[in-house]
mmCIF file of C-alpha atoms in Angstrom:
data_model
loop_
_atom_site.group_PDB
_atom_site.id
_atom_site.type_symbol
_atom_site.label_atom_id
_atom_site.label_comp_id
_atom_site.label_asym_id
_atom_site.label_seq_id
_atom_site.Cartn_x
_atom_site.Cartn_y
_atom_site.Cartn_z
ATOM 1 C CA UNK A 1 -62.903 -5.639 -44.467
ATOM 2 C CA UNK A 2 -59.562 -5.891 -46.290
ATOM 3 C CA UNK A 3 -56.457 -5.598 -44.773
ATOM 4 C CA UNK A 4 -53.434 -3.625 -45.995
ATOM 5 C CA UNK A 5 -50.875 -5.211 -48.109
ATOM 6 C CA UNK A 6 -48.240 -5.475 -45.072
ATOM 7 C CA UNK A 7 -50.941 -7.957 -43.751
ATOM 8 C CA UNK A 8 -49.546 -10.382 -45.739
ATOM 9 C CA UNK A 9 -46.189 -9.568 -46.751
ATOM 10 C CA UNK A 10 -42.835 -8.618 -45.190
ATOM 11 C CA UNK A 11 -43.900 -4.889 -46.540
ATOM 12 C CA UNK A 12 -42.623 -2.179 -44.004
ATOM 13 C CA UNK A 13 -43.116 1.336 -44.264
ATOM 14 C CA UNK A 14 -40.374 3.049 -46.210
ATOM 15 C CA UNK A 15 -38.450 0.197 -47.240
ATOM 16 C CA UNK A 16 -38.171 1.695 -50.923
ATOM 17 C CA UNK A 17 -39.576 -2.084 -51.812
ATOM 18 C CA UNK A 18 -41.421 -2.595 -54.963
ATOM 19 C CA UNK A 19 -44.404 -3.191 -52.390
ATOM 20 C CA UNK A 20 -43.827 0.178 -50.910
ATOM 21 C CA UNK A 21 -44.572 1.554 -54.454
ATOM 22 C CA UNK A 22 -47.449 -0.542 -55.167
ATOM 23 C CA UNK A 23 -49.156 0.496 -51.901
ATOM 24 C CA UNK A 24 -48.484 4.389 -52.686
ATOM 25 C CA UNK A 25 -50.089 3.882 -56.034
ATOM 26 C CA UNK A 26 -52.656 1.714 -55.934
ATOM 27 C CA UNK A 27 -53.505 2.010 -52.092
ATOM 28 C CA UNK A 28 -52.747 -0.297 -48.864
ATOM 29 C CA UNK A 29 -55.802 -2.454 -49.554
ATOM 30 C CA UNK A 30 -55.493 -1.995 -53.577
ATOM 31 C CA UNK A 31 -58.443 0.198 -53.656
ATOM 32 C CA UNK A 32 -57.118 2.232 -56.579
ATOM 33 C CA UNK A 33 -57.315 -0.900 -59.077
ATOM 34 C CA UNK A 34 -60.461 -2.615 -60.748
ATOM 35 C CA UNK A 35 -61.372 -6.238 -59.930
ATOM 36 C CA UNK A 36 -60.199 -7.074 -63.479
ATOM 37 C CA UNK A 37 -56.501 -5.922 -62.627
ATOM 38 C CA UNK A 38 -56.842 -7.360 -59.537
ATOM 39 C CA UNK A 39 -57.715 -10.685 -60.485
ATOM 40 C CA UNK A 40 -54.950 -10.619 -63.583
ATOM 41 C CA UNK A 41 -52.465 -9.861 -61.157
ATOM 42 C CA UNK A 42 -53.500 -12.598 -59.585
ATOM 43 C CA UNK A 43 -53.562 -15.145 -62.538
ATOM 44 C CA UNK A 44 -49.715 -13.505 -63.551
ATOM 45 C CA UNK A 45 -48.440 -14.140 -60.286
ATOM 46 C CA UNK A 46 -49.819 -17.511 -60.021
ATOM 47 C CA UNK A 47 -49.024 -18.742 -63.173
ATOM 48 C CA UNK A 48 -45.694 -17.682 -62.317
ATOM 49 C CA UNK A 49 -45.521 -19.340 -59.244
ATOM 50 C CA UNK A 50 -47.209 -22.744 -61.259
ATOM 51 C CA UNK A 51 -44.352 -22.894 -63.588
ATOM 52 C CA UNK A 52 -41.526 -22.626 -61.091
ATOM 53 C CA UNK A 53 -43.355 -25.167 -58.643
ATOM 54 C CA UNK A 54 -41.653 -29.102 -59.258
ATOM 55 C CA UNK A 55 -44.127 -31.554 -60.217
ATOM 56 C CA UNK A 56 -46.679 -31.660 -62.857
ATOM 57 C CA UNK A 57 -50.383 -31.442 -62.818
ATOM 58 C CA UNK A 58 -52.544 -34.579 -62.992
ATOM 59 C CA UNK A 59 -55.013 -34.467 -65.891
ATOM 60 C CA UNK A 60 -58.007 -34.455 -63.748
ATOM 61 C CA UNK A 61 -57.129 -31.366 -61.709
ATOM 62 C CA UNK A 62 -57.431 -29.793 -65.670
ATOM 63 C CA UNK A 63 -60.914 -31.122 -65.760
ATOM 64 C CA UNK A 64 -61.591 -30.175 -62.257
ATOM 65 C CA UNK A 65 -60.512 -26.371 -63.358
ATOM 66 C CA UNK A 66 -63.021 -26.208 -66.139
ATOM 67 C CA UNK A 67 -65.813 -27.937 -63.989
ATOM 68 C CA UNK A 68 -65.180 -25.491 -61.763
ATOM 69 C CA UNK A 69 -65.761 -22.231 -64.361
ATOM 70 C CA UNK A 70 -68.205 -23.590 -66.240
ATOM 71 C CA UNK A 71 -70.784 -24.762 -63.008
ATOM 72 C CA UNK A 72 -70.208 -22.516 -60.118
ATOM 73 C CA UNK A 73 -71.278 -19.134 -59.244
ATOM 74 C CA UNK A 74 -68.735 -15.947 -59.541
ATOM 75 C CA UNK A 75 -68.692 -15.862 -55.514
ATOM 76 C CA UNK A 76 -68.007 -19.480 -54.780
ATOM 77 C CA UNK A 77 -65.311 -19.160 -57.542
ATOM 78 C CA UNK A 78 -63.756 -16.650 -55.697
ATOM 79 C CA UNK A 79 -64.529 -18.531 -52.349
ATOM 80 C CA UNK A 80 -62.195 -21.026 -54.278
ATOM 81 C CA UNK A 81 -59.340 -19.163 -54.750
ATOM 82 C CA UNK A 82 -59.006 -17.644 -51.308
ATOM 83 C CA UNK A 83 -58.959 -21.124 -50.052
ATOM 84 C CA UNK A 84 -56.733 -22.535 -52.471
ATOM 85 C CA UNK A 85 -54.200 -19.599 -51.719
ATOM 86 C CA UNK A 86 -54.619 -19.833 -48.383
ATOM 87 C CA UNK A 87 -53.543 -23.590 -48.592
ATOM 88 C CA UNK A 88 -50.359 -22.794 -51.397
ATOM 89 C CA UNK A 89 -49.188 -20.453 -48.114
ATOM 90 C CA UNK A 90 -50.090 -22.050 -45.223
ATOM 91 C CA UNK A 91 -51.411 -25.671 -45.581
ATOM 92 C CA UNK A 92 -50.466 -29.609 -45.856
ATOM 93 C CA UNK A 93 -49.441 -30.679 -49.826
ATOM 94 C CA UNK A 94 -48.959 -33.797 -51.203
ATOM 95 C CA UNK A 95 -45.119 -34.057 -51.233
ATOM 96 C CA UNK A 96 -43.512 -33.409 -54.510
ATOM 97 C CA UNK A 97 -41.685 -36.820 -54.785
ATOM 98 C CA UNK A 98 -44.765 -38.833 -54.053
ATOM 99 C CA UNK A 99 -46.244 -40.639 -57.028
ATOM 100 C CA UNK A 100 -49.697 -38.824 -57.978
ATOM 101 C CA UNK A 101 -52.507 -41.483 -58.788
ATOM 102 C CA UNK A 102 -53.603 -40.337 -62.528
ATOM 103 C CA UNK A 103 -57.508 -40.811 -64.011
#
């Protein structure tokens, strides 16, 4: 079951936040949007997010992206991205000074 959007942000009820207005529009759990809006919110925000971070990308993790939409399954992709988002917030990262071994 999904949980409401205050589940995982510092949204609190009538706060007059943006996430107070997204919640009234599109629902706590974002019921009220289609899994294509969904997931382009979720490419927006992370791309976002990708450009602000330090660091670049090594070349491989490229190849590994493409690999990874051209050979598994639409659930397993999905599988992916809850666990990679669930890392960006709350796991270990290589530190952003340390020198990346590139392929």
């Amino acid at each position: 079951m999904s949980k409401p959007i205050g589940h995982f942000t510092s949204y609190s009820l009538n706060d007059g936040s943006l996430l107070e207005s997204l919640q009234e529009e599109y629902g706590p759990t974002f019921e009220k949007m289609t899994k294509r809006e969904k997931l382009f919110l979720i490419s927006a925000l992370a791309a976002q997010l990708c450009d602000q971070a330090p660091g670049r990308c090594r070349d491989e993790i490229y190849v590994v992206g493409h690999q990874a939409n051209s050979s598994l399954p639409v659930g397993d992709r999905e599988g992916l991205i809850e666990a990679l988002i669930n890392q960006v917030r709350w796991g270990r990262s290589l530190c952003d000074t340390e020198v990346l071994p590139m392929k």
